Amino acid sequence: MGDFVVRLRGIGRRFGEVRALGGLDLDVGRGTVVALLGPNGAGKTTAISIMLGLLRADEGAVTVFDQSPEEAVLAGRVGAMLQEAGFVAGATVREVVELARALYPRPLETARVLAVAGLTERAGRRVDKLSAGETQRARFAFALAGDPDLLVLDEPTASMDVAARRAFWDAVRRYAEEGHTVLFSTHQLHEADEFADRIVVIASGRVVADGTPAQVRAMSGLESTASLDAVFLSLIETVTATRAEAGAVGGADTGVAGGTQAGVAGGADAGVAGGADAGVAGGADAGVATKDAGVATAEEH
């Protein structure tokens, strides 16, 4: 088996006329903590859903542990913490963890899962009575229960307070140090800067930057002391400007060609009209697929 846990090659996915991913290439190395960043609509959740076998790509190839995503999930090698995941109505935290353990061949002990997720004192509480931050920790516990080799986290610290976030990332780092792989998406850029070994920035369904936090800063052209927020905005603005410039050039070229052809066929007036009409450029913004994973073990975002 190679050093890559996840490999995406030329992944494309459309939703009607909207292109969510267009030729996405991404490798995730074993034992690393990788942050997936991007603006809303960049294709992050679509990419994650394809990795987990929740969506199929229209084109390209994806492997997880040298298998299809579905095979890797069924083998118990992948755990996922998704934003839309729900729980069995009326179940307690302990029951949710024990349900998750039953789905895996080599689960962690219930007590350890509760301790790592910071839920030991909430074990007997119904999940529908938890606070928003505690519910996120319950989702983390569910994903962690099977001791998966790959842990996929979609906006994991949403609704957590500062202390809970710190405890969460400490737990994730320890988990990775045991040889596991962690892939997470987030809008909390300082978390990616502090806890990720590697940052991948996606825009318009493609990777636009990939490297360590220091390397991504260098790619942006900003100073090494620049905040990751500033780096992120600079990268996205560059991509947006490049797309706009390409669209303007393409529109102008199409307009000239359309005008010339129409002018030959129907005269100068038709040429002007044909040029104007042909010069209108169309484009599709990258969309985001969301999927309610229920209590799946294996943005979007």
PDB file of C-alpha atoms in Angstrom, residues 86-92 96 99 127-128 295:
ATOM      1  CA  GLY A  86     -28.431  13.642  13.011  1.00  0.00           C
ATOM      2  CA  PHE A  87     -28.992  11.105  15.768  1.00  0.00           C
ATOM      3  CA  VAL A  88     -31.616   8.579  16.770  1.00  0.00           C
ATOM      4  CA  ALA A  89     -34.408  10.453  18.520  1.00  0.00           C
ATOM      5  CA  GLY A  90     -34.256  10.087  22.296  1.00  0.00           C
ATOM      6  CA  ALA A  91     -30.888   8.289  22.343  1.00  0.00           C
ATOM      7  CA  THR A  92     -28.348   9.116  25.017  1.00  0.00           C
ATOM      8  CA  VAL A  96     -24.970   6.853  20.238  1.00  0.00           C
ATOM      9  CA  LEU A  99     -24.219   2.293  18.144  1.00  0.00           C
ATOM     10  CA  VAL A 127     -28.473  13.958  22.493  1.00  0.00           C
ATOM     11  CA  ASP A 128     -31.470  16.142  21.713  1.00  0.00           C
ATOM     12  CA  VAL A 295     -25.736   8.876  11.371  1.00  0.00           C
TER      13      VAL A 295
END
